[in-house]
Every structure is written in structure tokens, then in C-alpha cells.
Short mmCIF file of C-alpha atoms in Angstrom, two decimals:
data_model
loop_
_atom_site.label_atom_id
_atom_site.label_comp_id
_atom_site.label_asym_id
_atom_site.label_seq_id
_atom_site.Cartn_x
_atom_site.Cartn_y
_atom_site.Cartn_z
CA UNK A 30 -5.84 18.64 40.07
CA UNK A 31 -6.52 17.50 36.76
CA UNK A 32 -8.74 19.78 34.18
CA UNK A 33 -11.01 18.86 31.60
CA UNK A 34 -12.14 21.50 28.36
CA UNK A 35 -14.94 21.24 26.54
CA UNK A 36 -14.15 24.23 23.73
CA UNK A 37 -17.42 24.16 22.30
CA UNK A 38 -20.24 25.97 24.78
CA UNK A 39 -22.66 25.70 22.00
CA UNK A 40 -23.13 23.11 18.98
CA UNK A 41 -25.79 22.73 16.34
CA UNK A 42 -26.20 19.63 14.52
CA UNK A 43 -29.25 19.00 11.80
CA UNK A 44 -31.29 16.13 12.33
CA UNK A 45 -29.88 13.21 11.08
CA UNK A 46 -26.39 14.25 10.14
CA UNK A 47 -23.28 13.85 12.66
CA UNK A 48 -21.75 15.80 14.82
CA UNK A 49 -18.62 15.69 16.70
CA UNK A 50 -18.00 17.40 20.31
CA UNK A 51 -14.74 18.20 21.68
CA UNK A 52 -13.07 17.38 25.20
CA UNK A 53 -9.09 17.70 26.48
CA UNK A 54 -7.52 17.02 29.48
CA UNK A 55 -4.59 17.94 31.75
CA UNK A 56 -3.24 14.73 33.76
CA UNK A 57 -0.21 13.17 34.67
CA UNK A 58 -1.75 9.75 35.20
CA UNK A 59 -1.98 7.01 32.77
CA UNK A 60 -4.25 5.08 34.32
CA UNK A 61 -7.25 6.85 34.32
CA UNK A 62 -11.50 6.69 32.88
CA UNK A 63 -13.26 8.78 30.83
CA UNK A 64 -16.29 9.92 30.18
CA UNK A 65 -19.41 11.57 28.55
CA UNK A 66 -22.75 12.62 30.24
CA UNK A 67 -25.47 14.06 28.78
CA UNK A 68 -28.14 16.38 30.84
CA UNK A 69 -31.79 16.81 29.21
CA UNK A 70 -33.76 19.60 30.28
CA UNK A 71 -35.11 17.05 32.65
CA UNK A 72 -31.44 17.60 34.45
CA UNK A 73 -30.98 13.76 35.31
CA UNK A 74 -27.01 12.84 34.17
CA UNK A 75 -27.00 10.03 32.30
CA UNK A 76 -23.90 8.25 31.25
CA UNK A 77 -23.64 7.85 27.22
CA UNK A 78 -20.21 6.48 26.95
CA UNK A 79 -16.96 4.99 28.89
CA UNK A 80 -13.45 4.72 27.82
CA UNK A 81 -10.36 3.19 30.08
CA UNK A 82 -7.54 5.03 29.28
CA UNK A 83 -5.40 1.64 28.95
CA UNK A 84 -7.35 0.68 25.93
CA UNK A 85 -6.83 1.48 22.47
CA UNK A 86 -9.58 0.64 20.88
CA UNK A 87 -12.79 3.14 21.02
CA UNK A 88 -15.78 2.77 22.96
CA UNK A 89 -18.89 2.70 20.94
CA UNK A 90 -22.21 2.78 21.63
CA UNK A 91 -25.18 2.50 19.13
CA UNK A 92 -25.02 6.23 17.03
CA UNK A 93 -22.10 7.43 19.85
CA UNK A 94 -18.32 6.52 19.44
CA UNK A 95 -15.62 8.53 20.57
CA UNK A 96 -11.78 9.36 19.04
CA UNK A 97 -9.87 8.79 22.10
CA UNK A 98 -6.00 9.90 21.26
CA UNK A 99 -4.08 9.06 24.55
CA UNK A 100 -0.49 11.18 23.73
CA UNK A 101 -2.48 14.21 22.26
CA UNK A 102 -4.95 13.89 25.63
CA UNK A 103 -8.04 14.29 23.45
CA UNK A 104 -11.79 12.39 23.99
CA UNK A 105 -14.26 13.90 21.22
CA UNK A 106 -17.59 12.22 20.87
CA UNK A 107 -19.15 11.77 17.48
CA UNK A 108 -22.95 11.72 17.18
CA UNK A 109 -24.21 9.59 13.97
CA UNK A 110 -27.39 10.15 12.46
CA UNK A 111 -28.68 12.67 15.20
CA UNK A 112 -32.15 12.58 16.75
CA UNK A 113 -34.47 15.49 18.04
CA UNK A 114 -33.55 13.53 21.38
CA UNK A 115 -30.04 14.24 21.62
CA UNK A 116 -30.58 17.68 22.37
CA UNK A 117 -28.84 18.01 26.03
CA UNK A 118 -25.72 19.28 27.21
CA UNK A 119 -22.69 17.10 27.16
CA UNK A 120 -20.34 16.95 29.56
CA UNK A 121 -17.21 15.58 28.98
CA UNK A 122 -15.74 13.72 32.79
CA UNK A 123 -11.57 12.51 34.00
CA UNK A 124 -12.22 10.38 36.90
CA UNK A 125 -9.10 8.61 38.93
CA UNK A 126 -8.95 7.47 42.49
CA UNK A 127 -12.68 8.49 42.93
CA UNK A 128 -12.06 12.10 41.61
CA UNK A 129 -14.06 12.54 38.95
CA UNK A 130 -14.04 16.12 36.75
CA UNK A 131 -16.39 17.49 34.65
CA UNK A 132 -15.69 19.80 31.44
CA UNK A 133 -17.73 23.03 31.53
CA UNK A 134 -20.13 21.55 29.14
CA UNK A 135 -21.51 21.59 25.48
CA UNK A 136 -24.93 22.68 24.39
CA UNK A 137 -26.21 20.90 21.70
CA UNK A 138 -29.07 21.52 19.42
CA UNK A 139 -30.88 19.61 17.01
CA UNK A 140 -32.74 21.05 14.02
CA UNK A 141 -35.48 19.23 12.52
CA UNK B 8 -36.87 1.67 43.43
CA UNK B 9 -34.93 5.00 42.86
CA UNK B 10 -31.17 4.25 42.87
CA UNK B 11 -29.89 7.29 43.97
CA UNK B 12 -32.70 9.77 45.53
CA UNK B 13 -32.34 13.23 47.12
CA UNK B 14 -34.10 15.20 49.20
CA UNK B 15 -35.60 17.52 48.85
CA UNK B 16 -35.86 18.62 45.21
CA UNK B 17 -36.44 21.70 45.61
CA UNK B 18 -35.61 24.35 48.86
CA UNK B 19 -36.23 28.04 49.37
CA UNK B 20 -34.00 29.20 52.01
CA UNK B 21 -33.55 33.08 53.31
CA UNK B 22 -29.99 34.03 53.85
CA UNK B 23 -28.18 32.81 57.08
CA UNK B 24 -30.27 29.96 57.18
CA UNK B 25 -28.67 26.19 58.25
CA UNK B 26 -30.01 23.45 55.82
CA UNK B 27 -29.09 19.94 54.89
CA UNK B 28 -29.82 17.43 51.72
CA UNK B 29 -30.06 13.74 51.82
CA UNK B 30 -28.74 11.15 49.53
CA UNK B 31 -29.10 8.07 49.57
CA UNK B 32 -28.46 5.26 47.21
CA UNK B 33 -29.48 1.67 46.95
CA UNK B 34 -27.25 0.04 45.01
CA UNK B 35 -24.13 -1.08 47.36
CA UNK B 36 -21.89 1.43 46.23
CA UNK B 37 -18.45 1.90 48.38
CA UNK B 38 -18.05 5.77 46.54
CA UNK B 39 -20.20 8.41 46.78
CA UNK B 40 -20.05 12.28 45.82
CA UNK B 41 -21.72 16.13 45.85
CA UNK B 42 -21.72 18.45 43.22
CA UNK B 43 -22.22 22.03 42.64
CA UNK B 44 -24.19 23.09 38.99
CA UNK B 45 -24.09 26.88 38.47
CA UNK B 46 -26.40 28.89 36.85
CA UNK B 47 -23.79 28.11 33.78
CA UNK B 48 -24.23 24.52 34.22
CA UNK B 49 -20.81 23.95 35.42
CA UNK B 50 -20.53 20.77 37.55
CA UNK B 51 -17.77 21.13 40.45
CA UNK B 52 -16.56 18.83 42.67
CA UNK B 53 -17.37 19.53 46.46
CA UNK B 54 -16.45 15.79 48.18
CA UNK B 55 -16.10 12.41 47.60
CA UNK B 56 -16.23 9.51 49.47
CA UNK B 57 -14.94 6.02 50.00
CA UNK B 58 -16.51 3.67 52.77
CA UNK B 59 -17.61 6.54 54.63
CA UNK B 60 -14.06 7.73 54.42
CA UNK B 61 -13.69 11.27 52.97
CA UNK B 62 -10.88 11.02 49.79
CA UNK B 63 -11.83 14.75 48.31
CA UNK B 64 -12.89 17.79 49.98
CA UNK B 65 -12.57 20.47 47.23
CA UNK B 66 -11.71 24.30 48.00
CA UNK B 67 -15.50 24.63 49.36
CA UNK B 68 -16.03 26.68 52.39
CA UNK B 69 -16.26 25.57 55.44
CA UNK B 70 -19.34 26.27 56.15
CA UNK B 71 -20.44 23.02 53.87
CA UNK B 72 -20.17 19.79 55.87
CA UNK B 73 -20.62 16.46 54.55
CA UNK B 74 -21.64 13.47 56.64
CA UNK B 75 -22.10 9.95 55.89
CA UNK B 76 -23.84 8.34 58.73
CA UNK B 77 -23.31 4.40 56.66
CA UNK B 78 -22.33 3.64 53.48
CA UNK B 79 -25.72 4.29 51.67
CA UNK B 80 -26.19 7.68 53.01
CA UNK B 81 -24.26 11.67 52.09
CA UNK B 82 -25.98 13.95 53.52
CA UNK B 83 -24.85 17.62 52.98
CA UNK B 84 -25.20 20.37 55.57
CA UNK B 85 -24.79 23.88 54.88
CA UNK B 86 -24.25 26.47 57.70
CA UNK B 87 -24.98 30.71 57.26
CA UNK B 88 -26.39 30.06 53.49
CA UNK B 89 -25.38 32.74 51.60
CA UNK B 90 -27.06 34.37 48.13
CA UNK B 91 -23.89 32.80 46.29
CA UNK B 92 -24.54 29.31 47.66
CA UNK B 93 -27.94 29.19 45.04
CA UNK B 94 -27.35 26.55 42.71
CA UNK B 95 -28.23 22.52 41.70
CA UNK B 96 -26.58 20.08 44.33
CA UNK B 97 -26.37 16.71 43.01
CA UNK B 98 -25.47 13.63 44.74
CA UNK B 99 -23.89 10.81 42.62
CA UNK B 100 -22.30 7.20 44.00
CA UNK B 101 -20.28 4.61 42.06
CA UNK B 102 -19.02 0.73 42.35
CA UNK B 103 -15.57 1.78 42.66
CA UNK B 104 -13.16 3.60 40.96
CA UNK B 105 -13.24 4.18 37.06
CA UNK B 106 -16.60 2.85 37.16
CA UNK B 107 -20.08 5.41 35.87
CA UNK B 108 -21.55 7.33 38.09
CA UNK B 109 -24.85 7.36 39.12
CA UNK B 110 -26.58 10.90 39.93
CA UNK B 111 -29.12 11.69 41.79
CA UNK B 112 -32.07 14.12 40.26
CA UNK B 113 -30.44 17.03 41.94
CA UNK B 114 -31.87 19.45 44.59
CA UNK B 115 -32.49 23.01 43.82
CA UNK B 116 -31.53 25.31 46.48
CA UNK B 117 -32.46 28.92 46.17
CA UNK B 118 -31.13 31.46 48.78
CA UNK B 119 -33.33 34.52 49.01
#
């Protein structure tokens, strides 16, 4: 089955600078999605970003874009101009064929 | 309306106990899955399914049975709880392949 890292358990970031979180994977598809989560305290997932594998071009979304690199299997999200409210973990997700994996997860903090 | 609701949210159990959760979700979707968070937040896969048709059944003991009466519902049933089965179950359902999940608040299930 495939396998997604997240490197980073724990990642501080002060408010309003950037911050960039980390994710490989292990797959021998090349059709595939991928994903980032974040959990609150509250501990509802909520999707921040999508990326299909097939395209080159980055997602973005508002302050969050990632750097997907397809041959170096590598999907780090970068956090611009970080709010108190991004503090959550991050989970980094492979899904193909309904099989969706989730990295073990990245802490983040944000100092005022 | 709640897209995708569990229940209960919360259940205190004593070892060797039989319990089940509910999902359901309201929003059409042909997939739906359950997850296991540990105490280190890890998210695992336990099942997924298709149209009622089961497409992954992780290395989870057998004494965790999924069932999925219609489309809308995965209910999880869990046989001789154990102290090690403690954790947050979430249920999540998507469109289709590739597409974002949508989780469920998660049910706490504490085995005393």
C-alpha cells in the first residue's frame, strides 16, 4: 500500500510570516489525488487544498499553495501571512481507487 | 442539515463489551470510509466503501465489522472491545474517487 510522511511532528510559525510543511509519498501510480487536511482542536477535518497528480500547475488557495514535484514524489504546503487561526494539525492525504492515506501529521503553532 | 453525522460522539464502554457507531451522510455520495485516530493523532484506514460494496478492509481485526445497510449509511460494529480499541473513529464519504472527503465529527470511544 502506498505511504505518506509528514517529517515535521511539530512546526512553529510567527504570526504573519510563512511557513512551509512537508509531505512524501511512496506510489507506483501516476494517476493519483492529493491532499491537505487540517484538524482544529475542535477535531472536525477540513479539506484546505487538492492537487491531481496529472496537473502541473499548483493548487492554490487564498494564503495556501503547495510545491507539488511529481518525479521527486513531494507535496509541501506553504502558509502565507499566517493567522492565530491556522493553528491545527495538518495532515498531508494519497488517495487512489477510494484508498485514501493519511501522513502521521504536523502540529503547527502560531505565535502572536 | 449535517452532511456527514455520527453517532454517538462520545461512548464509555467496559472491556468485552459489543458496540456499534452510525454514519450517515446526506449528500449522495457512492464512497464512504472509517478511520482510526490514536492518541498520537494518527489517522488509519480501517474500510472503504463503494455502493455498498466493500473495496478496503485494512489489517483490522476481525472483531470490527462494517455494514452498510444503503448507500447513505456505515455503520461500524465492534465485538469483545478491548483497552487498545480506545481511540477517535471517524466516518468520512466522498463523490467518487480523487474527489475531498467529507468527515464526520468523530466518535470518541473509551474502553475502561
Amino acid at each position: 500500500a502506498q505511504t505518506v510522511t509528514q517529517s515535521q511532528p511539530e512546526m512553529s510559525v510567527q504570526e504573519a510570516e510563512t511557513v512551509t510543511l512537508s509531505c512524501t509519498y511512496d506510489t507506483s501510480e501516476s494517476d493519483y489525488y492529493l491532499f491537505w487536511y487540517k484538524q482544529p482542536p475542535s477535531r472536525q477535518m477540513i479539506l484546505v487544498i487538492r492537487q491531481e497528480a496529472y496537473k502541473q500547475q499548483n493548487a492554490t488557495e487564498n494564503r495556501f499553495s503547495v510545491n507539488f514535484q511529481k518525479a521527486a514524489k513531494s507535496f509541501s504546503l506553504k502558509i502565507s501571512d499566517s493567522q492565530l487561526g491556522d493553528a491545527a494539525m495538518y495532515f498531508c492525504a494519497y488517495e487512489v481507487d477510494n484508498d485514501m492515506r493519511f501522513g502521521a501529521g504536523t502540529r503547527l503553532t502560531v505565535k502572536p | 442539515d449535517t452532511a456527514v453525522s455520527q453517532t454517538p460522539k462520545y461512548l464509555v464502554t467496559q472491556m468485552g463489551n459489543d458496540k456499534s457507531i452510525k454514519c450517515e451522510q446526506n449528500l449522495g455520495h457512492d464512497t464512504m470510509y472509517w478511520y482510526k485516530q490514536d492518541s498520537k493523532k494518527f489517522l488509519k484506514i480501517m474500510f472503504s466503501y463503494n455502493n455498498k460494496e466493500l473495496i478496503i478492509n485494512e489489517t483490522v481485526p476481525n472483531r470490527f465489522s462494517p455494514k452498510s445497510p444503503d448507500k447513505a449509511h456505515l455503520n461500524l460494529h465492534i465485538n469483545s472491545l478491548e483497552l487498545g480499541d480506545s481511540a477517535v473513529y471517524f466516518c468520512a464519504s466522498s463523490p467518487y474517487g480523487g474527489t475531498e472527503a467529507f468527515f464526520g465529527q468523530g466518535t470518541r470511544l473509551t474502553v475502561v
